[in-house]
Coordinates of C-alpha atoms in Angstrom, one line a residue:
Chain A
M316 CA -22.0 -26.5 51.5
N317 CA -24.2 -28.8 50.0
A318 CA -27.1 -29.1 53.0
I319 CA -25.5 -24.5 54.0
L320 CA -27.6 -24.6 50.0
T321 CA -30.2 -27.1 50.9
I322 CA -31.2 -24.9 54.2
L323 CA -31.4 -22.2 52.3
I324 CA -33.8 -22.2 48.9
G325 CA -35.9 -25.2 51.8
S326 CA -36.2 -21.9 54.6
I327 CA -36.4 -19.1 51.8
F328 CA -38.6 -20.2 48.9
V329 CA -40.3 -24.1 50.1
N330 CA -41.0 -23.5 53.3
N331 CA -40.9 -20.2 53.3
F332 CA -42.4 -18.8 56.9
A333 CA -45.1 -16.7 56.1
M334 CA -46.1 -18.0 52.8
S335 CA -45.9 -22.0 53.5
R336 CA -45.9 -22.5 57.3
F337 CA -47.1 -19.2 58.4
Y338 CA -45.8 -17.9 60.6
G339 CA -45.1 -13.9 61.8
I340 CA -49.2 -13.7 59.9
C341 CA -49.5 -10.5 62.6
P342 CA -47.0 -8.3 61.3
F343 CA -46.3 -9.9 57.4
L344 CA -50.5 -8.3 57.3
G345 CA -49.7 -5.6 60.2
V346 CA -46.4 -4.0 58.7
S347 CA -47.4 -4.2 54.8
K348 CA -48.4 -1.1 54.2
K349 CA -45.9 0.5 52.8
L350 CA -43.3 -1.2 50.5
E351 CA -40.2 0.7 52.9
T352 CA -41.8 0.2 56.1
A353 CA -42.0 -3.9 54.9
F354 CA -38.3 -4.0 54.2
G355 CA -37.1 -2.3 57.4
M356 CA -39.1 -5.1 59.3
G357 CA -38.2 -7.5 57.5
M358 CA -34.4 -6.7 57.9
A359 CA -34.7 -6.0 61.8
V360 CA -36.5 -10.2 61.2
T361 CA -33.6 -10.9 60.3
F362 CA -31.1 -10.1 62.6
V363 CA -32.6 -10.6 65.6
M364 CA -33.0 -14.4 63.5
A365 CA -29.9 -14.3 62.9
V366 CA -28.6 -13.6 66.4
A367 CA -31.7 -15.6 67.9
S368 CA -30.3 -19.3 66.8
L369 CA -26.9 -18.5 67.3
V370 CA -27.7 -17.7 71.2
A371 CA -30.3 -20.4 71.6
Y372 CA -27.9 -23.2 70.0
L373 CA -25.8 -22.2 72.8
V374 CA -28.4 -22.5 75.1
N375 CA -29.9 -25.7 74.6
A376 CA -26.3 -27.2 73.2
F377 CA -24.4 -25.7 76.7
L378 CA -27.3 -25.7 78.9
L379 CA -30.3 -27.7 78.7
I380 CA -29.1 -30.5 76.9
P381 CA -26.5 -32.2 79.6
L382 CA -28.5 -31.4 82.4
G383 CA -31.5 -33.2 80.3
L384 CA -33.5 -30.3 80.5
E385 CA -35.1 -30.1 76.9
Y386 CA -39.0 -29.6 78.3
L387 CA -37.6 -26.6 79.4
Q388 CA -36.4 -25.7 76.0
T389 CA -40.0 -23.1 74.8
I390 CA -39.0 -21.5 78.7
A391 CA -35.5 -20.8 77.2
F392 CA -35.4 -20.0 74.1
I393 CA -38.9 -17.3 75.3
L394 CA -36.7 -15.7 77.5
V395 CA -33.1 -15.4 75.4
I396 CA -35.0 -14.3 72.6
A397 CA -37.3 -10.9 74.5
V398 CA -33.0 -10.1 76.1
L399 CA -31.7 -10.7 72.7
V400 CA -34.5 -8.0 71.8
Q401 CA -34.2 -5.6 74.3
I402 CA -30.2 -5.7 73.5
V403 CA -30.8 -4.8 69.9
E404 CA -33.3 -2.3 70.9
M405 CA -30.4 -0.5 73.3
A406 CA -27.8 -0.7 71.1
I407 CA -29.5 0.7 67.9
K408 CA -30.9 3.5 69.8
K409 CA -27.5 4.8 71.2
M410 CA -25.8 3.7 67.8
S411 CA -28.2 5.0 65.4
P412 CA -30.6 7.0 66.7
G413 CA -32.0 7.4 62.9
L414 CA -32.6 3.8 62.4
Y415 CA -34.4 3.5 66.2
Q416 CA -37.0 6.0 64.8
A417 CA -37.6 4.0 61.9
L418 CA -37.6 1.1 63.2
G419 CA -37.9 1.8 67.1
V420 CA -41.7 0.0 67.0
Y421 CA -41.1 -2.5 65.0
L422 CA -38.5 -4.9 67.4
P423 CA -41.0 -4.8 70.4
L424 CA -43.1 -6.7 68.4
I425 CA -40.8 -9.0 67.2
T426 CA -40.2 -10.6 70.7
T427 CA -44.0 -11.7 70.6
N428 CA -43.5 -12.4 67.2
C429 CA -43.6 -16.0 66.5
A430 CA -41.6 -17.0 63.4
V431 CA -38.8 -16.1 66.0
L432 CA -39.5 -19.2 68.6
G433 CA -40.6 -20.7 65.7
V434 CA -36.8 -21.2 63.7
A435 CA -35.4 -21.3 67.6
Q436 CA -37.5 -25.0 67.9
L437 CA -36.9 -25.2 63.8
N438 CA -32.9 -25.5 65.0
V439 CA -33.9 -28.6 67.8
T440 CA -36.0 -30.1 65.7
E441 CA -34.0 -31.0 62.8
G442 CA -31.2 -31.0 64.9
Y443 CA -28.5 -28.8 63.0
N444 CA -25.0 -27.7 64.4
L445 CA -24.4 -24.4 65.2
I446 CA -23.7 -22.8 61.1
L447 CA -26.6 -24.9 60.4
S448 CA -28.7 -23.3 62.7
V449 CA -27.4 -19.9 62.0
V450 CA -28.3 -20.5 58.5
N451 CA -31.3 -22.1 58.9
G452 CA -32.1 -18.5 60.7
V453 CA -30.9 -15.9 58.8
A454 CA -32.8 -17.9 55.5
S455 CA -35.7 -18.3 57.2
A456 CA -35.4 -14.6 58.1
L457 CA -34.8 -13.6 55.0
G458 CA -37.8 -15.7 53.1
Y459 CA -39.6 -13.9 55.6
T460 CA -38.1 -10.9 54.3
L461 CA -39.7 -11.5 50.9
S462 CA -42.8 -12.8 50.7
I463 CA -43.4 -9.1 53.4
C464 CA -42.0 -7.2 50.3
L465 CA -43.8 -8.8 47.5
F466 CA -47.3 -8.3 50.3
A467 CA -46.1 -4.9 50.4
G468 CA -45.5 -4.3 46.7
I469 CA -49.4 -5.4 45.9
R470 CA -51.6 -3.9 48.4
E471 CA -49.8 -0.5 47.2
R472 CA -50.9 -0.7 43.8
L473 CA -54.3 -2.3 45.2
A474 CA -54.2 0.9 47.5
L475 CA -54.2 3.3 44.4
N476 CA -56.8 0.9 41.7
N477 CA -60.8 0.9 41.5
M478 CA -61.6 -1.8 43.8
P479 CA -64.9 -3.6 43.6
K480 CA -66.6 -1.9 47.0
W481 CA -67.0 -5.8 48.5
M482 CA -63.2 -6.3 48.2
E483 CA -61.6 -2.8 50.0
G484 CA -58.7 -2.6 52.1
F485 CA -58.7 -5.7 54.4
T486 CA -60.8 -8.0 52.3
G487 CA -58.9 -7.8 49.4
A488 CA -55.2 -8.2 51.5
M489 CA -56.7 -11.1 53.0
I490 CA -57.4 -12.4 49.5
T491 CA -54.1 -11.4 48.5
A492 CA -51.7 -13.3 50.9
G493 CA -53.7 -16.9 50.2
L494 CA -53.5 -16.5 46.8
M495 CA -49.6 -16.1 47.2
A496 CA -50.0 -18.9 49.5
V497 CA -50.6 -21.1 46.3
A498 CA -48.5 -19.7 44.2
F499 CA -45.5 -20.2 47.0
N500 CA -47.0 -24.2 46.8
G501 CA -45.2 -24.5 43.9
F502 CA -41.5 -24.1 45.1
S503 CA -42.7 -27.7 47.4
G504 CA -40.7 -31.1 46.5
L505 CA -38.1 -29.1 44.3
I506 CA -35.7 -30.2 47.7
Chain B
M39 CA -40.1 -36.4 89.0
S40 CA -38.0 -36.3 91.7
M41 CA -37.6 -33.5 94.1
S42 CA -33.5 -32.7 92.9
A43 CA -34.4 -32.7 88.7
I44 CA -37.3 -30.4 89.7
L45 CA -35.2 -28.0 91.5
I46 CA -32.5 -28.4 89.2
A47 CA -34.9 -27.1 86.6
A48 CA -35.8 -24.1 88.9
L49 CA -32.5 -23.6 89.4
V50 CA -30.9 -23.1 86.0
M51 CA -33.6 -21.6 84.7
S52 CA -33.3 -18.7 87.5
V53 CA -29.4 -18.1 87.0
L54 CA -30.6 -18.6 84.0
G55 CA -33.0 -15.6 84.4
L56 CA -30.7 -13.6 86.8
L57 CA -27.3 -13.6 84.6
F58 CA -29.6 -12.7 81.8
G59 CA -31.0 -9.6 83.9
A60 CA -27.8 -8.4 84.9
L61 CA -27.1 -8.5 81.0
L62 CA -29.9 -6.0 80.2
G63 CA -28.6 -4.0 83.2
V64 CA -25.2 -3.9 82.4
T65 CA -25.7 -3.2 78.7
G66 CA -28.1 -0.9 79.7
R67 CA -25.4 0.8 81.9
V68 CA -23.4 0.8 78.5
F69 CA -25.3 2.1 76.0
K70 CA -27.4 4.1 77.8
V71 CA -28.9 7.2 75.6
P72 CA -29.2 11.3 77.7
V73 CA -32.2 11.7 78.1
N74 CA -32.8 16.0 77.6
E75 CA -35.9 17.2 80.3
K76 CA -36.4 20.5 78.2
A77 CA -37.3 17.9 74.9
E78 CA -40.0 15.6 77.0
A79 CA -41.5 19.3 78.4
L80 CA -41.5 20.5 74.7
R81 CA -42.6 18.0 73.5
E82 CA -45.7 17.9 76.1
C83 CA -46.6 21.5 73.7
L84 CA -46.7 20.0 70.4
P85 CA -50.4 18.2 68.5
G86 CA -48.8 15.2 67.7
A87 CA -49.0 15.4 63.9
N88 CA -45.4 14.2 62.8
C89 CA -46.0 16.2 59.5
G90 CA -42.6 17.0 59.3
A91 CA -43.4 20.4 58.0
C92 CA -41.3 21.7 60.2
G93 CA -38.9 19.7 58.5
F94 CA -38.1 17.2 61.2
P95 CA -39.0 14.4 61.5
G96 CA -41.9 13.4 63.0
C97 CA -42.7 16.1 66.0
D98 CA -39.3 13.7 68.9
G99 CA -37.9 15.0 65.8
Y100 CA -38.3 19.0 66.1
A101 CA -38.7 19.2 70.0
A102 CA -35.7 17.6 70.3
A103 CA -34.0 19.4 67.7
V104 CA -35.5 23.1 69.3
A105 CA -33.6 21.6 73.1
D106 CA -30.9 21.4 71.9
G107 CA -30.9 24.7 70.1
K108 CA -30.4 23.4 66.8
A109 CA -33.9 25.2 65.5
E110 CA -36.8 28.1 66.6
V111 CA -39.2 27.8 68.2
G112 CA -41.9 28.9 65.9
A113 CA -41.7 26.5 63.1
C114 CA -44.5 23.8 63.4
A115 CA -47.7 25.2 61.2
V116 CA -50.0 22.9 63.0
G117 CA -49.6 24.2 66.6
G118 CA -49.8 27.6 64.8
P119 CA -48.9 30.4 67.4
A120 CA -50.3 29.6 70.1
C121 CA -48.0 25.7 70.5
A122 CA -44.8 28.6 69.5
A123 CA -45.5 31.1 72.7
K124 CA -46.2 27.5 75.1
M125 CA -43.1 26.4 73.6
G126 CA -40.8 29.9 73.5
E127 CA -42.2 29.5 78.0
I128 CA -39.6 27.2 78.0
M129 CA -37.0 28.2 76.7
G130 CA -37.0 31.9 77.6
V131 CA -37.9 33.0 74.1
S132 CA -40.4 36.0 73.6
V133 CA -42.2 35.0 70.1
S134 CA -43.5 37.5 67.2
A135 CA -46.9 36.4 65.0
S136 CA -46.6 35.2 61.2
V137 CA -48.5 34.7 58.7
R138 CA -50.9 31.3 58.2
M139 CA -51.0 30.2 55.0
V140 CA -52.8 28.0 53.6
A141 CA -52.2 25.5 50.3
S142 CA -53.8 27.3 46.7
V143 CA -55.0 25.8 44.2
A144 CA -53.2 27.2 40.9
C145 CA -56.3 25.9 37.9
Q146 CA -59.5 26.4 36.9
G147 CA -59.2 23.5 33.8
Y148 CA -62.4 22.0 35.0
G149 CA -66.2 21.0 33.8
D150 CA -65.8 22.5 30.0
H151 CA -62.8 25.6 29.9
C152 CA -59.9 22.7 30.1
K153 CA -61.1 19.1 28.9
P154 CA -59.5 16.3 28.6
K155 CA -56.6 14.9 25.8
A156 CA -58.7 11.3 25.3
D157 CA -60.4 8.6 28.1
Y158 CA -58.0 8.0 30.9
Q159 CA -58.7 4.1 31.8
G160 CA -55.4 4.4 34.9
M161 CA -54.6 4.3 37.8
T162 CA -56.2 6.7 39.8
D163 CA -53.5 8.4 41.1
C164 CA -52.3 12.0 40.1
V165 CA -48.0 11.1 39.3
A166 CA -49.0 7.6 37.4
A167 CA -51.7 10.2 35.0
S168 CA -49.0 12.7 34.9
L169 CA -46.2 11.0 33.2
V170 CA -49.2 9.3 30.6
N171 CA -48.8 11.9 27.3
N172 CA -47.7 15.1 29.4
G173 CA -51.2 14.3 31.5
T174 CA -54.5 13.0 30.6
K175 CA -56.2 16.4 30.1
A176 CA -55.3 19.7 26.9
C177 CA -53.3 22.2 29.8
Q178 CA -50.3 19.5 30.9
Y179 CA -50.2 21.8 33.4
A180 CA -54.2 21.8 34.4
C181 CA -55.5 19.3 37.8
L182 CA -55.6 16.2 37.0
G183 CA -58.0 15.7 39.5
L184 CA -57.6 12.4 40.7
G185 CA -56.3 13.0 44.8
T186 CA -52.7 12.4 45.0
C187 CA -52.9 15.3 47.5
E188 CA -56.2 14.7 48.7
R189 CA -54.7 11.1 50.2
A190 CA -51.7 12.6 51.0
C191 CA -52.9 15.3 53.5
P192 CA -53.5 14.2 57.3
F193 CA -55.2 16.9 57.9
D194 CA -58.4 16.4 55.4
A195 CA -58.3 19.2 54.1
I196 CA -57.7 19.3 50.4
H197 CA -60.5 18.0 48.5
I198 CA -60.9 16.8 45.1
D199 CA -65.0 18.6 43.9
P200 CA -67.3 16.1 43.0
I201 CA -68.1 18.4 40.3
K202 CA -65.6 20.1 39.4
Q203 CA -63.1 17.2 39.2
I204 CA -59.9 19.7 40.3
A205 CA -58.9 20.2 43.7
V206 CA -60.3 22.8 46.5
V207 CA -58.3 23.6 49.9
D208 CA -60.6 24.0 52.7
E209 CA -59.3 26.8 54.5
E210 CA -59.8 27.1 58.1
K211 CA -58.5 22.9 58.6
C212 CA -55.0 24.1 56.7
Q213 CA -51.6 23.4 58.7
A214 CA -49.7 24.1 56.3
C215 CA -47.3 21.7 56.4
K216 CA -46.9 21.3 52.1
K217 CA -47.2 17.5 52.0
C218 CA -49.9 18.4 49.3
V219 CA -47.2 21.0 47.4
A220 CA -45.2 18.2 47.5
A221 CA -47.2 15.4 46.2
C222 CA -48.4 17.2 43.2
P223 CA -47.0 15.9 39.7
Q224 CA -48.1 18.7 38.4
H225 CA -47.0 20.9 41.0
V226 CA -50.3 23.0 40.5
L227 CA -50.8 23.7 44.5
S228 CA -48.2 26.4 46.2
M229 CA -48.6 28.1 49.6
R230 CA -50.0 31.6 50.0
P231 CA -51.5 33.5 53.0
A232 CA -54.8 32.7 54.1
G233 CA -58.2 34.5 53.6
R234 CA -57.1 36.6 50.9
V235 CA -59.3 37.2 48.6
V236 CA -57.0 36.9 45.0
N237 CA -55.8 34.0 43.6
V238 CA -53.6 33.3 40.8
G239 CA -55.5 30.8 39.1
C240 CA -53.3 29.0 36.4
H241 CA -49.8 28.4 36.5
N242 CA -49.4 27.4 32.7
P243 CA -45.9 29.4 31.8
E244 CA -46.4 29.7 27.5
K245 CA -47.9 32.7 26.2
G246 CA -50.1 33.7 23.5
I247 CA -53.7 33.7 22.4
A248 CA -53.4 30.7 21.3
L249 CA -52.8 28.9 24.7
K250 CA -57.3 29.3 25.1
E251 CA -57.5 26.3 23.5
K252 CA -56.2 24.7 25.6
C253 CA -58.1 26.5 28.5
D254 CA -59.9 28.5 28.5
R255 CA -59.8 30.3 31.5
A256 CA -55.5 30.3 31.0
C257 CA -53.2 33.0 31.4
I258 CA -52.1 34.1 27.7
G259 CA -49.4 36.3 29.5
C260 CA -51.3 39.6 28.0
E261 CA -49.8 41.1 31.7
A262 CA -53.2 43.1 31.6
C263 CA -53.5 42.7 34.9
V264 CA -49.6 43.7 35.9
K265 CA -50.9 47.3 34.4
A266 CA -54.2 47.4 36.1
C267 CA -52.7 46.4 39.6
N268 CA -52.7 50.2 41.4
F269 CA -50.6 48.2 44.1
G270 CA -47.9 47.5 42.5
A271 CA -48.6 43.7 44.2
I272 CA -48.3 41.9 41.1
E273 CA -45.0 41.1 38.8
M274 CA -44.8 38.4 36.0
E275 CA -43.0 35.6 36.9
N276 CA -42.2 32.7 34.9
G277 CA -45.1 33.5 32.1
V278 CA -48.0 33.7 35.3
P279 CA -48.4 37.0 37.4
K280 CA -47.1 36.4 40.9
I281 CA -48.8 38.5 44.0
D282 CA -47.2 39.8 46.5
Y283 CA -49.3 39.1 49.0
E284 CA -48.1 42.5 51.9
K285 CA -49.6 45.0 48.8
C286 CA -52.2 43.4 47.5
V287 CA -55.3 45.1 49.4
G288 CA -57.9 42.7 47.9
C289 CA -59.4 45.0 45.2
M290 CA -59.8 42.8 42.8
A291 CA -58.5 45.7 39.6
C292 CA -56.4 42.7 38.5
A293 CA -59.5 40.1 38.5
D294 CA -60.9 43.0 36.6
A295 CA -58.9 43.5 33.6
C296 CA -58.1 39.8 33.3
P297 CA -59.8 38.3 29.9
T298 CA -59.6 34.9 30.4
G299 CA -61.0 35.0 34.1
A300 CA -57.7 33.0 35.6
M301 CA -56.7 35.5 37.4
E302 CA -59.4 33.9 40.2
A303 CA -61.3 36.3 42.8
D304 CA -63.9 36.2 45.2
F305 CA -66.1 38.8 43.6
E306 CA -69.1 37.4 45.3
T307 CA -67.1 39.3 49.2
R308 CA -66.4 42.5 47.4
K309 CA -67.2 45.3 49.3
E310 CA -67.4 48.5 48.8
A311 CA -67.2 51.8 50.9
Y312 CA -69.4 53.8 52.2
I313 CA -69.2 57.7 53.5
D314 CA -71.6 58.4 55.8
P315 CA -73.0 61.7 55.5
S316 CA -73.2 62.9 59.4
K317 CA -70.0 62.6 59.5
C318 CA -68.1 63.4 56.1
V319 CA -66.4 67.0 56.6
G320 CA -65.6 67.4 53.3
C321 CA -62.2 67.2 53.6
T322 CA -61.5 65.2 50.3
M323 CA -58.3 63.2 51.7
C324 CA -60.8 60.3 50.4
A325 CA -61.0 61.2 47.1
R326 CA -57.5 61.9 47.3
Q327 CA -56.1 58.4 48.3
C328 CA -58.9 56.2 45.9
K329 CA -56.6 54.7 42.6
F330 CA -60.3 54.2 40.7
D331 CA -61.9 57.9 40.9
A332 CA -64.7 56.6 43.2
I333 CA -65.4 59.6 45.6
E334 CA -67.1 62.4 44.5
G335 CA -67.7 65.7 46.0
A336 CA -66.9 69.5 46.3
L337 CA -64.2 71.3 49.4
K338 CA -66.2 71.0 52.0
Q339 CA -69.4 68.8 50.5
P340 CA -70.0 65.2 52.1
H341 CA -68.3 62.9 50.0
K342 CA -69.9 60.6 47.7
V343 CA -68.6 56.3 46.5
L344 CA -69.5 56.1 43.3
G345 CA -70.1 52.7 41.2
A346 CA -66.0 52.5 40.0
C347 CA -65.4 51.3 43.8
T348 CA -63.1 48.6 44.2
G349 CA -63.9 47.8 48.1
C350 CA -59.7 48.3 48.2
G351 CA -60.6 49.9 51.4
L352 CA -57.5 52.5 51.4
C353 CA -60.5 56.3 52.4
A354 CA -61.3 54.4 55.1
A355 CA -58.2 54.0 56.2
K356 CA -57.6 57.2 55.6
C357 CA -60.9 59.6 56.6
P358 CA -59.4 62.0 59.6
K359 CA -63.4 61.7 61.1
K360 CA -64.5 58.2 60.7
A361 CA -67.1 58.5 58.5
I362 CA -66.4 55.9 56.1
T363 CA -67.1 52.2 56.0
M364 CA -67.0 49.2 54.6
R365 CA -69.6 47.3 53.6
D366 CA -71.3 44.3 51.3
R367 CA -72.2 45.5 48.2
R368 CA -75.8 46.4 47.0
A369 CA -74.8 46.0 43.0
P370 CA -72.1 44.4 40.8
R371 CA -68.9 46.8 40.3
N372 CA -69.3 49.7 37.2
K373 CA -66.0 50.4 36.4
L374 CA -67.8 53.2 34.1
D375 CA -69.6 54.8 37.4
K376 CA -66.3 57.2 37.8
V377 CA -65.9 60.8 38.6
K378 CA -65.7 62.1 35.5
K379 CA -61.8 64.0 34.8
A380 CA -61.6 66.7 32.0
P381 CA -60.4 64.9 29.1
A382 CA -57.2 67.0 28.7
A383 CA -56.0 65.9 31.6
A384 CA -57.6 62.7 31.1
S385 CA -55.4 59.8 30.8
K386 CA -57.4 57.4 31.0
P387 CA -60.4 59.0 29.1
A388 CA -64.0 58.6 29.3
A389 CA -64.8 57.9 25.6
P390 CA -62.9 54.6 24.8
A391 CA -64.2 53.9 28.3
A392 CA -68.2 54.7 27.2
A393 CA -67.2 52.7 23.9
K394 CA -67.3 49.2 25.7
P395 CA -71.9 49.5 26.7
A396 CA -72.8 47.0 29.1
A397 CA -69.9 44.3 27.9
P398 CA -68.0 45.0 31.2
V399 CA -70.7 45.0 33.9
A400 CA -72.4 41.4 32.3
P401 CA -69.3 40.0 32.8
K402 CA -68.9 40.7 35.8
A403 CA -72.4 40.1 37.2
T404 CA -71.7 36.0 35.7
T405 CA -68.6 35.3 36.9
E406 CA -70.4 36.2 40.4
N407 CA -72.5 33.0 40.0
K408 CA -70.3 30.8 39.3

């Protein structure tokens, strides 16, 4: 229980995927122009990370380690994640066309997102068991969602304000992201 | 590294790959979504702007709905009649033409007309400004000119005029997607048919001359326009006039009658009728049609158009000899220059009309130089 709590606080705040580890910056910057789309992206990432952590752990524990093939972890995880995202996409398309339309473009984006591979690798490095791996996957994704939603909220307000010409648009966004990372640095040493 | 280790690694990855491939194949079969070919073809016809004006989520949504028979073919405002015709071909239905609509701004509170209540410092967004103390201008129904509509428009068809600081619609580019109408927090925008010369330029429902303190172009609800219209095209609705564009002929008599200038009309495009004396046989059909008493002439004598002509075009439509054409005006309309009726029979006696000397003509001249 203690371990689960530690992972939750750690992955959401202290080692935030976007703000501390700098994973998944591409969609972080690209999808954060509007709050609704940012939240949708966050939710998609959460689902994929949870299932990817689970399946990656199973493949690692029952196939790669017994056969001494730990060096194939990266390739195997990429394979797992790609297949997973495809299945999720197909399932969503069938079961909820509305949701598919809303997320449509973002699902393939998650496949190439280093955050998902990152969490799978992290679970191996930290030596988590099945439950802790899944918890870590979910917690990391929630932290990612938190940071992308915060960023989207700020960007929406920046877009409506009078900015100096040099700071308009993407420049202001990058500076904001940097300042947010500094702020999240305040959580370090918490656990 | 021994050969067997490499082989085992390759084998494991291949098996894994095959397994996952099979899994994907199975799930593909299980989660198969039937694709409608008609939907593909219909989607090709649509412009792809994804504006949502049709009421469906994007062009894909509309194409799918039409293919399923849940929607009519003519709903795409951006594609217009050409697109509707192509879609009709695919679906096997015939299409009828509809009137092209554009957005219009019901506010003339620019410059000195409607003064700001205070110096607004805040987000350059009309929604934000409208939440502050009933808006930032003296009239709470005014266009605030901060550009929310400009940002909402996907076709670059509405802009905030840099001098006037209110919204101006580019009728050429407007595709009637209605995004600006929804975005405006002051409800200043509404849809009307394109290419019309008269527009109601105020939507303040309050009445009374005191309203002029808020904006000197306000509609005070005097209903002079309703009475002035000879074609029954104007009715009051919610304290402001509403023009029935099917009846409006563009004579601008309502704008002439409006005491505050709330009724906007493009006086510079006002035409006048011209009777070709060589073709006119003096049948007096035109004079009988004219609701402005602007045609004079005796029976069997060539007729002449007087200064009171508003360019409504009724006479030209009725002339059996096609002797009347509409041409650009040589001088602003003079509503006193009309057929003089006998005082006993007249409902509009000439005396009170003559009591207002040059005044009716001068303001018209200045409004044309806006």
